[in-house]
Each structure stands twice: as structure tokens, then as C-alpha cells.
Short mmCIF file of C-alpha atoms in Angstrom, two decimals:
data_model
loop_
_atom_site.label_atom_id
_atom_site.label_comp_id
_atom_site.label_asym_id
_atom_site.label_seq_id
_atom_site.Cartn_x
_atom_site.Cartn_y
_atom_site.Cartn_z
CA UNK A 266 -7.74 -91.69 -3.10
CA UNK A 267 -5.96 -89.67 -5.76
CA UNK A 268 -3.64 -91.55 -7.52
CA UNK A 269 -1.45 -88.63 -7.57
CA UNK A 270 -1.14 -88.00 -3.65
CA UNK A 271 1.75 -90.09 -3.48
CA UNK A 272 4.13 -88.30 -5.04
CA UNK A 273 3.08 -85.40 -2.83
CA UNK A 274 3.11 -87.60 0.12
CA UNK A 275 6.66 -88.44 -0.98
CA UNK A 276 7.37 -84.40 -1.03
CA UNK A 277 6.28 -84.26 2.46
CA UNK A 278 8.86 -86.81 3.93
CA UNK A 279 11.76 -85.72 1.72
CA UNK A 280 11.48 -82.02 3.38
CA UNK A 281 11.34 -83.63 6.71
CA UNK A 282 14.34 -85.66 6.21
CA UNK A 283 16.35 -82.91 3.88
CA UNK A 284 15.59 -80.43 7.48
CA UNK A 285 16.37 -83.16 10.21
CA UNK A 286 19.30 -84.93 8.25
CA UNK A 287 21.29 -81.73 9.51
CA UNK A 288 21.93 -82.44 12.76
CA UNK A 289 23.17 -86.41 11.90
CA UNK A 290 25.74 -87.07 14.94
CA UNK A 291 25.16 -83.91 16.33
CA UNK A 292 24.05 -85.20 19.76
CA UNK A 293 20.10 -83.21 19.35
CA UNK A 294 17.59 -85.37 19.23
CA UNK A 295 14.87 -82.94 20.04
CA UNK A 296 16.06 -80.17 17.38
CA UNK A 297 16.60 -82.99 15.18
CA UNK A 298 12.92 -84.32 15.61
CA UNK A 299 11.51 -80.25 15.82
CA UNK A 300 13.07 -79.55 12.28
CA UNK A 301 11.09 -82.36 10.64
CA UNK A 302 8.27 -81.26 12.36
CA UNK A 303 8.59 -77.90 11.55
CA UNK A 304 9.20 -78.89 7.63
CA UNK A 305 6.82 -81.44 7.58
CA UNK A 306 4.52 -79.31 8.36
CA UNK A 307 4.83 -76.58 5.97
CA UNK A 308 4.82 -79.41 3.26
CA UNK A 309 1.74 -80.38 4.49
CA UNK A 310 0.16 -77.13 3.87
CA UNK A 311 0.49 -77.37 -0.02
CA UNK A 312 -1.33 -80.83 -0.26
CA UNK A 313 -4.49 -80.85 -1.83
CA UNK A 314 -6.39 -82.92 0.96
CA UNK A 315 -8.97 -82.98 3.78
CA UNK A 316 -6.67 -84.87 6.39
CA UNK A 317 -6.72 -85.56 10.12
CA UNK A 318 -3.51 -86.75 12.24
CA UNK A 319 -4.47 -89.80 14.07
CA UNK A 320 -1.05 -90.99 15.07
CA UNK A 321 0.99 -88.15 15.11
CA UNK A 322 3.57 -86.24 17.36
CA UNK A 323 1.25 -86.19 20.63
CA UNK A 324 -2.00 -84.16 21.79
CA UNK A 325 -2.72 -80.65 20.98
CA UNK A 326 -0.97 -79.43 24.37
CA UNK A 327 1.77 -81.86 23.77
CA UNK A 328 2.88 -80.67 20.28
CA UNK A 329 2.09 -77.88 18.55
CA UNK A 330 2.25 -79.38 15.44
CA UNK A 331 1.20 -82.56 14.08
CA UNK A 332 -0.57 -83.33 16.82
CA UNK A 333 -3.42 -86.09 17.14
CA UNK A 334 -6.49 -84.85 15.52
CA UNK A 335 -5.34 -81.65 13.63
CA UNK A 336 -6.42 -81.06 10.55
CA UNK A 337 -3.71 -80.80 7.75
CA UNK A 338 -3.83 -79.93 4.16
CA UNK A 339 -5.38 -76.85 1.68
CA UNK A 340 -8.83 -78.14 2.30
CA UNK A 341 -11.69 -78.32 -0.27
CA UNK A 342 -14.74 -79.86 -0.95
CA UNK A 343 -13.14 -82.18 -4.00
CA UNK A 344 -10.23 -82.91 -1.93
CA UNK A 345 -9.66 -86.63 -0.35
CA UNK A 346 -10.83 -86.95 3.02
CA UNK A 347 -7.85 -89.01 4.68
CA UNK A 348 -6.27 -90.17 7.92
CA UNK A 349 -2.83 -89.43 8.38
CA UNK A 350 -0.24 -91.10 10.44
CA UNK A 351 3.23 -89.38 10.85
CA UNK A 352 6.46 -90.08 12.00
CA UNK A 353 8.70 -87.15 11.30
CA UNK A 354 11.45 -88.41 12.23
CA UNK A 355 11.67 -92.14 13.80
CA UNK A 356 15.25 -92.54 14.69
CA UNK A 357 15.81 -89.27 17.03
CA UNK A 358 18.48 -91.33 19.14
CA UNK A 359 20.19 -92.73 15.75
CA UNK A 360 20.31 -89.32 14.29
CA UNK A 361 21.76 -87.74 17.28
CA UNK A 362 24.48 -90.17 17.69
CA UNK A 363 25.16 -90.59 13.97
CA UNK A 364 24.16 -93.91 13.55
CA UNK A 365 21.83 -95.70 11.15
CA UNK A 366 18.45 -96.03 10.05
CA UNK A 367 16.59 -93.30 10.63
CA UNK A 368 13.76 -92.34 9.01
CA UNK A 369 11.00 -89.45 8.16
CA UNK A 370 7.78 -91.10 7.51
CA UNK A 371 3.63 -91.08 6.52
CA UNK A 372 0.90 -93.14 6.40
CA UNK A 373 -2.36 -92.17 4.66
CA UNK A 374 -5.60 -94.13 4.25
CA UNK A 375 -9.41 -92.75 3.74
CA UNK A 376 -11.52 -91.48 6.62
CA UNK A 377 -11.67 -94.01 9.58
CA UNK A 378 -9.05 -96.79 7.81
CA UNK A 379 -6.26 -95.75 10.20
CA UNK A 380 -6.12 -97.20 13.73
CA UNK A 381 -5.75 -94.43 16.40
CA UNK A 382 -3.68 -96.59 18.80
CA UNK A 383 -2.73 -94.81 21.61
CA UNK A 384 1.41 -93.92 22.76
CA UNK A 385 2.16 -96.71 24.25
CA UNK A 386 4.09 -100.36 23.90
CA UNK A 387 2.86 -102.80 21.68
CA UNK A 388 4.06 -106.44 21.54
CA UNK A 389 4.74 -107.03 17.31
CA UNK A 390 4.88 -109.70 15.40
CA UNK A 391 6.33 -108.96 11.30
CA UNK A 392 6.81 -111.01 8.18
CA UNK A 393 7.53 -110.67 4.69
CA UNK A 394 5.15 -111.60 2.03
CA UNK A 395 6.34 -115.59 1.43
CA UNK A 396 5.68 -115.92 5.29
CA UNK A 397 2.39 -114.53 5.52
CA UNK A 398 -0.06 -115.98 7.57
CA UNK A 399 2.63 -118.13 9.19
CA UNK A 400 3.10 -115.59 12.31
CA UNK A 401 0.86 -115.97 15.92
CA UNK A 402 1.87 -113.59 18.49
CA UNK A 403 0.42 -115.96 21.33
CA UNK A 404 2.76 -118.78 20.18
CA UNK A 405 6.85 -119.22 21.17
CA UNK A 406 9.44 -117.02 19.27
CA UNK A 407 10.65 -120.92 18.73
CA UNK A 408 7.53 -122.01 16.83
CA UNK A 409 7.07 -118.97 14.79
CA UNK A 410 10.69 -119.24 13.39
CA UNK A 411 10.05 -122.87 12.58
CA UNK A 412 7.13 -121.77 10.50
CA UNK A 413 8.58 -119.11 8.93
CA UNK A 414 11.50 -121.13 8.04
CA UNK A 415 9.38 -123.33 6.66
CA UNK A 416 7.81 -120.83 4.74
CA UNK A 417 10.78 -119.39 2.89
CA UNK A 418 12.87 -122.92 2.25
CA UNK A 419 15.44 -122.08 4.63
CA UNK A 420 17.39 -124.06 7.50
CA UNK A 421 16.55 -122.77 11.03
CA UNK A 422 19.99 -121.40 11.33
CA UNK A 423 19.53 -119.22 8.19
CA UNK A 424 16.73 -117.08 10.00
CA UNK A 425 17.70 -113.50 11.01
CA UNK A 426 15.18 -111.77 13.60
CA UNK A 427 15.54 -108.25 14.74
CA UNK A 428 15.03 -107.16 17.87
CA UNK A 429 15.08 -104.24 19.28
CA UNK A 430 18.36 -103.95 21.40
CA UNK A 431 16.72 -103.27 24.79
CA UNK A 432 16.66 -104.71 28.44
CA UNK A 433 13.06 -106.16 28.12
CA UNK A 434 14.38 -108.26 25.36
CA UNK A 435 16.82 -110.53 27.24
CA UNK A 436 14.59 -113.69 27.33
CA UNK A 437 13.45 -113.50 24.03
CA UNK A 438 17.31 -113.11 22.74
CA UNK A 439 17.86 -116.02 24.82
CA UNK A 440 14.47 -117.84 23.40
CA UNK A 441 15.69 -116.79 20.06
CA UNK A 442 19.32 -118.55 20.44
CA UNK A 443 18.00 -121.37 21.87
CA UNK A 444 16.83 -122.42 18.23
CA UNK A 445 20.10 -121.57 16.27
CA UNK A 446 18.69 -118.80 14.81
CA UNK A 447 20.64 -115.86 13.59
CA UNK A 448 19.97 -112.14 15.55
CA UNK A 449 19.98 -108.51 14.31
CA UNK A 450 19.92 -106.31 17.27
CA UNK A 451 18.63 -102.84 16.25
CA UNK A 452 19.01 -99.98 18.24
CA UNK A 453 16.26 -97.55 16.69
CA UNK A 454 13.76 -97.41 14.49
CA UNK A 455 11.42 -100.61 14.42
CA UNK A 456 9.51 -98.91 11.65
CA UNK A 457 12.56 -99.45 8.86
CA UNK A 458 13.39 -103.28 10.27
CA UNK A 459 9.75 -104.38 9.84
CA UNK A 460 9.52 -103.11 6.12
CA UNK A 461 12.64 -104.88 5.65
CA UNK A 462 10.98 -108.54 6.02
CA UNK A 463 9.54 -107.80 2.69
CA UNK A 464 12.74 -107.33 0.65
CA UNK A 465 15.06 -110.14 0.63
CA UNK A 466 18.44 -108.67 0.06
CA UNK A 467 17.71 -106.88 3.57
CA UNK A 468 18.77 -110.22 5.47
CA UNK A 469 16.08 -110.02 7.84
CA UNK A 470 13.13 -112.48 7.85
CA UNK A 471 10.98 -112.15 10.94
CA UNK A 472 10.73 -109.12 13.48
CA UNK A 473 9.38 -110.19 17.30
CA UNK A 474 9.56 -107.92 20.16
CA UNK A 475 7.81 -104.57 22.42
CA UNK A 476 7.94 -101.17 20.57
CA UNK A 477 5.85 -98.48 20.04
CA UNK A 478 1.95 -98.89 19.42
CA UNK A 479 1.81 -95.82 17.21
CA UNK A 480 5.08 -97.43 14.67
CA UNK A 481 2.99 -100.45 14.33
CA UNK A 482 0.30 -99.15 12.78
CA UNK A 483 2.74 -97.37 10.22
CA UNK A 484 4.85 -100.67 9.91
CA UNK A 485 1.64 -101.82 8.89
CA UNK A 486 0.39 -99.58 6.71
CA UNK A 487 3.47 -100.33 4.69
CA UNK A 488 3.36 -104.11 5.03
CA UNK A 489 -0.15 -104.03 3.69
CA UNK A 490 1.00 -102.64 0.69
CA UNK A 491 4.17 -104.95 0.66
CA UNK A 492 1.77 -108.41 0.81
CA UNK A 493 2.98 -109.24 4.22
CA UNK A 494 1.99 -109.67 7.74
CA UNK A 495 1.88 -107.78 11.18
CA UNK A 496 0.19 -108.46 14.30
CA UNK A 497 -0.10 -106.43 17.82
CA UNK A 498 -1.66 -106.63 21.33
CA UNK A 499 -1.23 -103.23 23.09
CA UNK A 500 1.30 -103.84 26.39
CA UNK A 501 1.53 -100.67 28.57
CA UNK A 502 4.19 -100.65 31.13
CA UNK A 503 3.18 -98.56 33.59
CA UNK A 504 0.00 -96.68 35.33
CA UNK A 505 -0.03 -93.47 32.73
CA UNK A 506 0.34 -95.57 29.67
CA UNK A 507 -3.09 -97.73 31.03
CA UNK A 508 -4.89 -94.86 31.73
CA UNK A 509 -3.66 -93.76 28.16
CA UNK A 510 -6.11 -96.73 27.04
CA UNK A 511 -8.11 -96.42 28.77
CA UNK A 512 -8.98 -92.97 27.61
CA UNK A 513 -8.89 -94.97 24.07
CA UNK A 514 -11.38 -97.61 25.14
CA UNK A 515 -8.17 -100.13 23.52
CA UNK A 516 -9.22 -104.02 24.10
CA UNK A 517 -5.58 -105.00 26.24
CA UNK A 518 -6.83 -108.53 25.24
CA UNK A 519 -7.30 -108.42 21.33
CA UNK A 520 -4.65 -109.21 18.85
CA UNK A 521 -4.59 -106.53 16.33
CA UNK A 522 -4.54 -108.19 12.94
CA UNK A 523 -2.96 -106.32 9.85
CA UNK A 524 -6.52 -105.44 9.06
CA UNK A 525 -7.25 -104.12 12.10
CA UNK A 526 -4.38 -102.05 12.11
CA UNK A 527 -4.66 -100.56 8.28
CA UNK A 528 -8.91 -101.37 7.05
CA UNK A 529 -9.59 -101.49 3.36
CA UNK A 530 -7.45 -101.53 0.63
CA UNK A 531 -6.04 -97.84 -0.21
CA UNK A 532 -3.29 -97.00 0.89
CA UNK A 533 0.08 -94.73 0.49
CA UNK A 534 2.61 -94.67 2.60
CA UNK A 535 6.48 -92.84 1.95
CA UNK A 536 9.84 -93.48 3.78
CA UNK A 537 12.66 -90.91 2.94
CA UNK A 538 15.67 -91.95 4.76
CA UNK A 539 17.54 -89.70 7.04
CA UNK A 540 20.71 -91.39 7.81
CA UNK A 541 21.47 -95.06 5.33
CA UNK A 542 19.99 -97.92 6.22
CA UNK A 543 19.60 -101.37 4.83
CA UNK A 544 17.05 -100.02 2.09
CA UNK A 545 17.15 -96.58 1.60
CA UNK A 546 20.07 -94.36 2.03
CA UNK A 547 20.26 -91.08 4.07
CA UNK A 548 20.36 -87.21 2.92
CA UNK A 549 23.35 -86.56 1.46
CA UNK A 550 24.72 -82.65 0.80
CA UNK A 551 26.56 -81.44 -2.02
CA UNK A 552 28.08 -77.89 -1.89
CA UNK A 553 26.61 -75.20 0.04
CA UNK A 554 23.17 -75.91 -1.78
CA UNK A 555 22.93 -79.34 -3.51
CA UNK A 556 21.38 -82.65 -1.54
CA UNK A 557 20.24 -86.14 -2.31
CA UNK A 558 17.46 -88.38 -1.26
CA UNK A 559 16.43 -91.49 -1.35
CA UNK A 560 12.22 -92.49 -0.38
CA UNK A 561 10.04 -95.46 -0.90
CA UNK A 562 6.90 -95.08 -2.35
CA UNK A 563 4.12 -97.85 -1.58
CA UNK A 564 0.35 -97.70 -2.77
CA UNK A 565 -2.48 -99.69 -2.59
CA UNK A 566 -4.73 -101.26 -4.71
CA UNK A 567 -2.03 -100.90 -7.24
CA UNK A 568 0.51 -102.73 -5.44
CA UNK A 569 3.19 -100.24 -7.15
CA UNK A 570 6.52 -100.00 -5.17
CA UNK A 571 8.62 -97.17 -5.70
CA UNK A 572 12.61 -96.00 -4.92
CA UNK A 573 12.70 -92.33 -5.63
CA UNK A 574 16.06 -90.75 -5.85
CA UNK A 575 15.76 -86.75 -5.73
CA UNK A 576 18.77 -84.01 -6.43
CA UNK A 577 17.55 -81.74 -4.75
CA UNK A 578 18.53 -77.45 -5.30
CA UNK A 579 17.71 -76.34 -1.20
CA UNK A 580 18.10 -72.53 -2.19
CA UNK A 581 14.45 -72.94 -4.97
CA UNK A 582 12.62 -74.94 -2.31
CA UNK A 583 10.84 -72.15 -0.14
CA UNK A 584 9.36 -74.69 2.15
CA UNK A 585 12.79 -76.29 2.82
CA UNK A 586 14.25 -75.05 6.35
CA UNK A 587 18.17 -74.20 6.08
#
């Protein structure tokens, strides 16, 4: 892939967030999440690639943009022929409420690299780069924080794992206490908390628990470029969600491996942040036409990581939605 499609790929999830960071606290998750899509989008349109969605917003009767298998970008026979995975804007309940950590998001990889995992739970398994290869989702919550304690030279007690804060989670809290270690609950966006194994000024070392299928395979993508380590096994809750995989022909018994998940080695992936987080701070507005942003930049086979800080002038950006 072009070298030069990060930066554009960075473009694309600063509009998202700059359009969605509006509503912060304003109790609208779903005109939150439409004005990403909606700029997104439009950003999308000026990128000089051949790209389908393969984890995107829903199906084509679902969403009427960014839905999974459109076909995004200028087009042209010279262009990069990509998969695209998209999350415009993970973190609709934290923006709604005001809280932390949201995020607007993309994936991209060549043709066929990107796992089309179907919308629905996934049991994950994260670590940062020094605990790579450490991590087995069939084993205890117990024995993979021994490991991974191991791993990074630190007492048992030391270890922070997130965890989503939901009901499903109780035993695994519980699991999780019963070892001394230390707990970050998170309320939204498992995307942001798995990236933040690889950065240790983040505090968090290991990330267990049920999310979304489709956010693993972007938590992935970026912890392929970050040198560590993911793992899934696709867990759907209820009758729709296994006919869902069925329609996918998904193996409910397989482990997805980090190369499963993301194949080969190119990849780019940008985070802009929408409201602050551990690692990347949220839109901020100046004035009646000034904001700032703050994105991560990761690509593959360079290895490069990025923090982008953009001024941004909303009345010269025509693709910008006030």
C-alpha cells in the first residue's frame, strides 16, 4: 500500500471525530454516531483507493452508509485495492453522557487481509508487546496474569486488567480479585483499552473479557502494528447473533489468532479521539471556528507510530459538517 494513505486515512477519522465531538454530553448517541458517519463518509470520497467495507456500520439495508461491502474511495486502476474496517464513532454511550474515551476509527489492509467477522460477541484476550505470546484464551484469567506478570517484571498486585464494566463480567471480576490483581472497569470503548496494553504510561497491562467481534479485529489491526498480541473465539448470545454466523460460515470453535484476525504485514490503522482518554485527547473548539485534534497513526511494515496534533480552521474544510 501507498505509503502516503495514512495521512489520508488520518484525514478521514479527524472529520469524523471534529463532526461527532459536537454532541459530547448531549445525551444523542445516534446523531452523535450519524454525524461521523455522515463525515466519514464524505472524507472517504477524496481518497485515492479501490476499497471495500468489511466491518463497517451494518448491511446495505441496515446503514446507508458504510455499510459491509460498499465500495469507498475515487476509484482507479493505479489505486490500492484495500479492505476497510470502520468504526466511526466507538464510544456512542460515552459521547452521549460526556464521559471518556471515545473514539472515531479505521483499519485498512490489502484485498482479503481483513477478517469479515460478523456483529456479534467475541471473547478477547490483549497484551502489549513485552507480553506477547504469553496470553491463551482457553486458560484462567489467574494463569494468564501470572504470565504476563512474569513477562513485564512486575508483582501480581501491580497488574491492571480492564474489563468491560458489564453484568456478564461478574465472575471474571471476581476471578480477577481473587489473584490481587489491580482492575480498570471501562464503560465503553474496548477498542481504545486494548491499544493501551502497548503503551506503558497507560497503566493497563492485560485486557480479558466479551465485546464486540467487529472491535476485535480493529483492536487488532492496531496491535499488529504495535508488536503485541490479541486473540478471539466468536461467542454469540442469542438465536439472531448464531444465525448471524452462520450466514458467515464462522468456526464457533477456533481461536482467532492475531494473524487470523489482521493477515500479512501492511497495515494502517488511525484513532482520532473524540472525547480524552488515556492516550489521545478529545476535539477541542476554539471560537466560533477554531478546533483541535489529537490521532494516532500506526503502519506496517514500517513499524512507524504517530501522535498527530491538528488546528484545525472548520469554516476552509468543505467536507467538515457544522
Amino acid at each position: 500500500m501507498n505509503r502516503n494513505l495514512a495521512l489520508n486515512i488520518a484525514r478521514v477519522t479527524e472529520a469524523a471525530a471534529l463532526s461527532s465531538g459536537k454532541y459530547l454530553g448531549k445525551g444523542d448517541k445516534n446523531a452523535a454516531d450519524g454525524a461521523a458517519v455522515d463525515a466519514m463518509r464524505r472524507m472517504f470520497d477524496t481518497v485515492e483507493i479501490n476499497g471495500e467495507v468489511v466491518i463497517g456500520e451494518g448491511e446495505i439495508d441496515e446503514a446507508p452508509m458504510l455499510y459491509i461491502g460498499e465500495h469507498i474511495g475515487k476509484d482507479g486502476d493505479d489505486f490500492d485495492k484495500v479492505d476497510i474496517a470502520v468504526d466511526p464513532l466507538d464510544g456512542t454511550t460515552s459521547i452521549a453522557n460526556g464521559m471518556n474515551n471515545a473514539i472515531a476509527v479505521v483499519a485498512v489492509a490489502p484485498k482479503g487481509c481483513l477478517l469479515n467477522a460478523p456483529d456479534v460477541y467475541m471473547d478477547k484476550i490483549a497484551c502489549g508487546p513485552k507480553a506477547k505470546g504469553m496470553i491463551d484464551l482457553d486458560d484462567s484469567a489467574v494463569n494468564n496474569i501470572k504470565r504476563v506478570a512474569e513477562a513485564l517484571d512486575k508483582n501480581i498486585e501491580d497488574i491492571t486488567v480492564a474489563v468491560l464494566d458489564r453484568p456478564r463480567h461478574e465472575k471474571l471480576i471476581e476471578e480477577i480479585r481473587s489473584v490481587g490483581a489491580r482492575i480498570k472497569k471501562v464503560s465503553d470503548g474496548d477498542i481504545l483499552t486494548a491499544i493501551e496494553t502497548c503503551f506503558d504510561d497507560s497503566g493497563v497491562d492485560l485486557v480479558i473479557g466479551m465485546g464486540g467481534a467487529p472491535e476485535g479485529v480493529i483492536a487488532a489491526a492496531a496491535l499488529k502494528c504495535l508488536g503485541g498480541d490479541f486473540q478471539g473465539r466468536l461467542h454469540p448470545t442469542d438465536d439472531a447473533q448464531l444465525s448471524r454466523c452462520r450466514e458467515f460460515h464462522s468456526d464457533l470453535e477456533k481461536i482467532y489468532y492475531i494473524d487470523d484476525l489482521v493477515k500479512g504485514n501492511e497495515v494502517i490503522f488511525s484513532a482520532t479521539g473524540v472525547s480524552k482518554g488515556e492516550i489521545l485527547d478529545g476535539v477541542k473548539y476554539y471560537g466560533k471556528d477554531g478546533a483541535r485534534t489529537e490521532s494516532l497513526v500506526l503502519r506496517l511494515p514500517s513499524g512507524t507510530v504517530r501522535f498527530i496534533k491538528s488546528n484545525h480552521k472548520l469554516s476552509q474544510k468543505p467536507d467538515y459538517a457544522k
